[in-house]
Coordinates of N, CA and C and ligand atoms in Angstrom, one line a residue:
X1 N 177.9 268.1 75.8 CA 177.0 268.1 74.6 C 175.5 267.8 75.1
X2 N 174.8 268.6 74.9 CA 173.4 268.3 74.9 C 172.4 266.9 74.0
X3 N 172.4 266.4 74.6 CA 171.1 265.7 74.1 C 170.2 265.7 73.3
X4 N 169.8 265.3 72.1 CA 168.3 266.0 71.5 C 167.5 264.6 71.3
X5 N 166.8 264.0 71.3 CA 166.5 263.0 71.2 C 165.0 262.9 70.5
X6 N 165.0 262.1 69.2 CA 163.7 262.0 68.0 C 162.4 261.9 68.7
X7 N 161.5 262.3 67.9 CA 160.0 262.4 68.4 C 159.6 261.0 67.9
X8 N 159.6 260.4 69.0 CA 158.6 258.9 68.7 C 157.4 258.7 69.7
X9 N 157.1 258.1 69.5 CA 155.9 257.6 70.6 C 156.0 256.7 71.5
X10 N 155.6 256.1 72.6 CA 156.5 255.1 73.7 C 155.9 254.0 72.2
X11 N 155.0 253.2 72.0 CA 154.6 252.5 71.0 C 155.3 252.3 70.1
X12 N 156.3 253.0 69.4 CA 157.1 253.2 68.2 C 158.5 252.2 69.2
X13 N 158.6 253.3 70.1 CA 160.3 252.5 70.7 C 159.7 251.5 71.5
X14 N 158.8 251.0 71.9 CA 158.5 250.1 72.5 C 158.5 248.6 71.6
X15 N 158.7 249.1 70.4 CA 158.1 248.2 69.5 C 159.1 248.1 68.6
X16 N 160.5 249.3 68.7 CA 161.2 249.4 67.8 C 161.9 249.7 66.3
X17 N 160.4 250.4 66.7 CA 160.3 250.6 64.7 C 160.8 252.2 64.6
X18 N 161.9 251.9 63.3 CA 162.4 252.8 63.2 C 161.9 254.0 62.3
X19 N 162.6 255.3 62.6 CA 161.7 256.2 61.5 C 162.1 256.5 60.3
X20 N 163.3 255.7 60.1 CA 163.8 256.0 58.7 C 163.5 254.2 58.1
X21 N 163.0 254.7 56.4 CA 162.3 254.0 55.8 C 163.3 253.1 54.8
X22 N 163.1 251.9 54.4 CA 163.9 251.1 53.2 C 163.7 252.5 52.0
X23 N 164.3 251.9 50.8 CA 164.2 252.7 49.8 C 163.1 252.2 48.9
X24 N 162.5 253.3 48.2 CA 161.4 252.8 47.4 C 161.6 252.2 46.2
X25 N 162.5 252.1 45.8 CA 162.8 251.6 44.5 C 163.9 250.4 44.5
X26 N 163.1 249.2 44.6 CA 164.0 247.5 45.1 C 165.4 247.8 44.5
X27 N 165.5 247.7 43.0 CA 166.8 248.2 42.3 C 168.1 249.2 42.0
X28 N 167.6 250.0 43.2 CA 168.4 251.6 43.4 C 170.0 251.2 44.5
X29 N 170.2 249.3 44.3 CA 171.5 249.1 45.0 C 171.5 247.7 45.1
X30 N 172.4 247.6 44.9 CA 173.0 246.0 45.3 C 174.5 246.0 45.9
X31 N 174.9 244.6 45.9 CA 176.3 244.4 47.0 C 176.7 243.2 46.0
X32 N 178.0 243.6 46.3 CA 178.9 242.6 45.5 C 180.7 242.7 45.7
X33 N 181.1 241.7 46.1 CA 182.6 241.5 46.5 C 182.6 242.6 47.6
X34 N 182.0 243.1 48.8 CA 181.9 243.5 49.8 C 181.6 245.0 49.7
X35 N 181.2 245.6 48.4 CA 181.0 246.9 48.1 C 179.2 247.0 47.8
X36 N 178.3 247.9 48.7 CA 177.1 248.1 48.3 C 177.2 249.4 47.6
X37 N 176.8 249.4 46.2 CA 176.5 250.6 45.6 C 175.0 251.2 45.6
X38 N 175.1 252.2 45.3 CA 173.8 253.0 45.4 C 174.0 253.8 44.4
X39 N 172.6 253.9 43.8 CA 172.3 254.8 42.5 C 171.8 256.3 43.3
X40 N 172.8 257.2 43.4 CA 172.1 258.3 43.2 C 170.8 258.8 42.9
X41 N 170.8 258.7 42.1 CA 169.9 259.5 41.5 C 168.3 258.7 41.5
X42 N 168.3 257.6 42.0 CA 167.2 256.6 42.4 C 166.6 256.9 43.7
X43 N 167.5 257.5 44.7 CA 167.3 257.5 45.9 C 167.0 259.2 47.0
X44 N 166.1 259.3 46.9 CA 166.0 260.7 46.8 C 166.2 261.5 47.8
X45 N 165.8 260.7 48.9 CA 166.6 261.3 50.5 C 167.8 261.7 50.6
X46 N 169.0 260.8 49.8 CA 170.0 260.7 50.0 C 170.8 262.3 49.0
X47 N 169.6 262.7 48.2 CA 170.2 264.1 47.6 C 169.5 265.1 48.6
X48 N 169.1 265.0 49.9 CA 168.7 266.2 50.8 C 169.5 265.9 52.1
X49 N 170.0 267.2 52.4 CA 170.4 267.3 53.6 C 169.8 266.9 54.6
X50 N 170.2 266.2 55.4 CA 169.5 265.5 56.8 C 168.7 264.1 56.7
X51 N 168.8 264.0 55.2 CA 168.0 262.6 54.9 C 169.0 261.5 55.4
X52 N 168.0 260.5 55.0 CA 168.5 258.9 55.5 C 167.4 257.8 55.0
X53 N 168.5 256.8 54.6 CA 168.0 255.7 54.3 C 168.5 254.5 55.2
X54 N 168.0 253.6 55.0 CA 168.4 252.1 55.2 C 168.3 250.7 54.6
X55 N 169.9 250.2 54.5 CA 169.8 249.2 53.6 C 169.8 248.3 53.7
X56 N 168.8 247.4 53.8 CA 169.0 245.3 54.5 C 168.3 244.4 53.4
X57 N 168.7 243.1 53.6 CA 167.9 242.0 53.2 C 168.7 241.9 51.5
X58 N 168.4 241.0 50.7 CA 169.1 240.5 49.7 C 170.2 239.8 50.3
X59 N 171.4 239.9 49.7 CA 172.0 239.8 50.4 C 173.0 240.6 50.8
X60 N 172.2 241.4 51.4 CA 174.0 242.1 51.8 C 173.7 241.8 53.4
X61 N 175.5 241.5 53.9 CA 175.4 241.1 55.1 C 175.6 241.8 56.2
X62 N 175.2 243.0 56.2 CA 174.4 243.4 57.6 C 174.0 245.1 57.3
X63 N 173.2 245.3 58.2 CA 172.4 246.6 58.0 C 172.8 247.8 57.9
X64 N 172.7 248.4 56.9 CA 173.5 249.7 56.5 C 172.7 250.9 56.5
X65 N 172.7 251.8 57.3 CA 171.9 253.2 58.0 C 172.7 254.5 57.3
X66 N 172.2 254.8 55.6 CA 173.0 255.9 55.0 C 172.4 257.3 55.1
X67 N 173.2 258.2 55.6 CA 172.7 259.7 56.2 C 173.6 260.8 55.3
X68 N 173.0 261.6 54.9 CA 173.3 262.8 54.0 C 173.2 263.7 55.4
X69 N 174.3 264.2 55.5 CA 174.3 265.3 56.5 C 174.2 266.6 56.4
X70 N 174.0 267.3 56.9 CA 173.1 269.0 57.1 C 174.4 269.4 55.9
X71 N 176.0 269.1 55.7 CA 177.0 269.6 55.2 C 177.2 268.7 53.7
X72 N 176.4 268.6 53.6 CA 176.0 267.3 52.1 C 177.0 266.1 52.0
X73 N 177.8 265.7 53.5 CA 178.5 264.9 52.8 C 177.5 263.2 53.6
X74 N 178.2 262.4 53.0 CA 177.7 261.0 53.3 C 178.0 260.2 54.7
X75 N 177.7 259.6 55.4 CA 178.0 258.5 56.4 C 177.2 257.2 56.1
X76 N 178.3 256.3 56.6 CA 177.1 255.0 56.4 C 177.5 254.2 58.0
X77 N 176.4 253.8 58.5 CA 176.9 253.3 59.9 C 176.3 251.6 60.0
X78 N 177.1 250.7 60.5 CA 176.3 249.1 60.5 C 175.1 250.0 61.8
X79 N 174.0 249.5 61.1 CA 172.6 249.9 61.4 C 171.7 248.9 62.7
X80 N 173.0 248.4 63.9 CA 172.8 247.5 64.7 C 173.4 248.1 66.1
X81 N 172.2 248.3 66.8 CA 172.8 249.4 68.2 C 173.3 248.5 68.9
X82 N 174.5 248.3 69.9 CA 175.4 247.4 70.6 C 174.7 247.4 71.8
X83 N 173.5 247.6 72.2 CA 172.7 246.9 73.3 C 171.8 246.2 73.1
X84 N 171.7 245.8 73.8 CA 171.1 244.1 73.9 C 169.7 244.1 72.9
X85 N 169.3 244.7 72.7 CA 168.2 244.2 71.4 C 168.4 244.7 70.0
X86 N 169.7 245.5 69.9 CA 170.3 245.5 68.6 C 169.7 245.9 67.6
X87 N 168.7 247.3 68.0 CA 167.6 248.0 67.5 C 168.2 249.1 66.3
X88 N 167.8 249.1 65.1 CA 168.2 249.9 64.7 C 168.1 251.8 65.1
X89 N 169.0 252.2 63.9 CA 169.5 253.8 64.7 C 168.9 254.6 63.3
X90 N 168.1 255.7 64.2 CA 168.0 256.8 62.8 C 168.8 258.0 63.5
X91 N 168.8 258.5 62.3 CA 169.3 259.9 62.4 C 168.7 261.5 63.4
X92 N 168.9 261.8 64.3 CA 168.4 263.0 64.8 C 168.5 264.1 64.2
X93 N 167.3 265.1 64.1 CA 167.3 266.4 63.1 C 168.0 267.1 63.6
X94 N 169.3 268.1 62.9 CA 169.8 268.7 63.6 C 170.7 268.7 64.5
X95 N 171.3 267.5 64.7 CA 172.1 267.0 65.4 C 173.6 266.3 64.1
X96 N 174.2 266.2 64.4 CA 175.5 265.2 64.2 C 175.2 264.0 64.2
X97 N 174.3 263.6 65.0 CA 174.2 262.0 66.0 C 172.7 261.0 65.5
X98 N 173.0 259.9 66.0 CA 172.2 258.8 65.4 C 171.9 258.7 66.5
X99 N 170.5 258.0 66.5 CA 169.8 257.1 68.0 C 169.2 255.9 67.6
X100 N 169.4 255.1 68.9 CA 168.7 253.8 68.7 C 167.1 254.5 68.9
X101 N 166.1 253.2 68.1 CA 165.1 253.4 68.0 C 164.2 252.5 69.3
X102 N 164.7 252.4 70.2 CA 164.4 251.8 71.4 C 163.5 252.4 72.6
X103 N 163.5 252.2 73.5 CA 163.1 252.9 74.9 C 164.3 253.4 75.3
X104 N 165.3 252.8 74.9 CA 166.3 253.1 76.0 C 167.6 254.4 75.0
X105 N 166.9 254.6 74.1 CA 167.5 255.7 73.1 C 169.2 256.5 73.0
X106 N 169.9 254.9 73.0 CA 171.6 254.6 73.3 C 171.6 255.8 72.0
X107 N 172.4 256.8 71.9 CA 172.9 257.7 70.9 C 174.1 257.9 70.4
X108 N 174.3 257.7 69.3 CA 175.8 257.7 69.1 C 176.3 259.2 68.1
X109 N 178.0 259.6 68.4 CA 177.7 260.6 67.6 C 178.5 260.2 66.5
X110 N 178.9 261.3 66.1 CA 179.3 261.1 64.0 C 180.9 260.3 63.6
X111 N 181.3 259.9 64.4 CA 182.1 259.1 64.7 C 181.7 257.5 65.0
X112 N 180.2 257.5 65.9 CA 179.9 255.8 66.0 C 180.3 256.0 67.6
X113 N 180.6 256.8 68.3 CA 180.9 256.4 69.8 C 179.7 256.7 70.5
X114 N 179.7 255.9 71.6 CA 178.1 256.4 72.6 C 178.1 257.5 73.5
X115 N 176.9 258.3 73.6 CA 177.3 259.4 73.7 C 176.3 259.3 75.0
X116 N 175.1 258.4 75.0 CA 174.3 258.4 75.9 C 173.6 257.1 75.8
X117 N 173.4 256.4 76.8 CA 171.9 255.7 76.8 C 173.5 254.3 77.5
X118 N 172.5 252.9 77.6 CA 172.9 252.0 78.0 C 174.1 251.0 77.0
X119 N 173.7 251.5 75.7 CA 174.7 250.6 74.8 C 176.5 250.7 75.1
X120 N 176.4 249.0 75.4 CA 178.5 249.1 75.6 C 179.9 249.9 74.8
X121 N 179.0 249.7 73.3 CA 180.0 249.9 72.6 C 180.2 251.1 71.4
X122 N 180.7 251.5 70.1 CA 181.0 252.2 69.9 C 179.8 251.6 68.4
X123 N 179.3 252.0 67.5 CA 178.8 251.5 66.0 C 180.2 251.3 65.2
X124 N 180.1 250.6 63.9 CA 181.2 251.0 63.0 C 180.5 251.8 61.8
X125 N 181.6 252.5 61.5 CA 181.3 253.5 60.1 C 182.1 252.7 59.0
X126 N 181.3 252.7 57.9 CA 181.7 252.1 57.0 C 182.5 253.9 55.9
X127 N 183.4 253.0 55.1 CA 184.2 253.9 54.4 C 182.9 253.9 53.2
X128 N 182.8 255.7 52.8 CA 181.5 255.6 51.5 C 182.9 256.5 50.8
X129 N 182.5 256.1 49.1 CA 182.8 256.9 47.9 C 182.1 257.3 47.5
X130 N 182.3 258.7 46.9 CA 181.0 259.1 45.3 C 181.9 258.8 44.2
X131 N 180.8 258.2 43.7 CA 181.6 257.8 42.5 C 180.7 257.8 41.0
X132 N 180.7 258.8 40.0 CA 180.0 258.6 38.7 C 178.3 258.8 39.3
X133 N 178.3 259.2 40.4 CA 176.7 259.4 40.5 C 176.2 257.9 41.6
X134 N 177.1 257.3 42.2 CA 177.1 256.0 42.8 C 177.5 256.3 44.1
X135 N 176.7 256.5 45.3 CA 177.5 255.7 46.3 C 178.3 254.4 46.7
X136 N 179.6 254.4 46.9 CA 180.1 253.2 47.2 C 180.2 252.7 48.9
X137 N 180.2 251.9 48.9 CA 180.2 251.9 50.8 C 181.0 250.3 51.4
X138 N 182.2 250.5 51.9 CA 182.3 248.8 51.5 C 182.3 248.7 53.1
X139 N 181.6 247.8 53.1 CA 180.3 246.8 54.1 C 181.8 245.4 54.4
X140 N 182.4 246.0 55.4 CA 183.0 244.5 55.8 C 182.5 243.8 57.2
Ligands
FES1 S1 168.8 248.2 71.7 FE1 169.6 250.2 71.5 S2 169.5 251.1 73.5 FE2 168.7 249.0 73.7

């Protein structure tokens, strides 16, 4: 498998900042009894193919990286790359596969396994539902 790897700048991965954004609207999800929902129809990336969001802070307990894929269906991956600075991962255009937003650009593909870079381990994929216009995603 070939490699494709996101256009960042050394400054961006040097620094870690990822290219995919929170969501614009605070209210478009919450978490509760271990299930984060999401409003459709609030979240506008998530109705285009290749898009992606990411979900942290409140309380849900750990970082959720949700990607609408080129085949419109959903993934949600814990949003915490398994090497050592535990950088979050966006999505590559075009690709199946996620990358850390690092220097060291560990990639994983649509499964969560590493496909390249230094990271030990595999991500986890969380189970998503559509449901009534809701993403469900339960976050254990
Ligand atoms: S933190 Fe992801 S490759 Fe280092």
């Amino acid at each position: 498998m070939v490699i494709k790897f996101l256009k960042r700048s050394f400054f961006q991965r040097l620094l870690g900042l990822s290219a995919t954004t929170k969501p614009g609207i605070d209210g478009c999800w919450n978490y509760a009894d271990g299930k984060l929902t999401i409003s459709l129809d609030k979240v506008l990336e998530l109705n285009t193919p290749g898009g992606a969001i990411r979900f942290e802070g409140k309380n849900l307990p750990k970082r959720v990286l949700v990607v609408c894929t080129e085949d419109g269906e959903y993934r949600a991956f814990h949003n915490r790359c398994t090497h050592l600075g535990h950088r979050r991962l966006d999505p590559v255009p075009g690709t199946d596969t996620v990358q850390c937003c690092s220097l060291n650009k560990s990639t994983y593909d649509s499964g969560g396994n590493k496909i390249f870079g230094p990271a030990p381990h595999p991500i986890t994929l969380y189970p998503v539902k559509k449901e009534q216009g809701n993403l469900i995603i339960s976050v254990n």
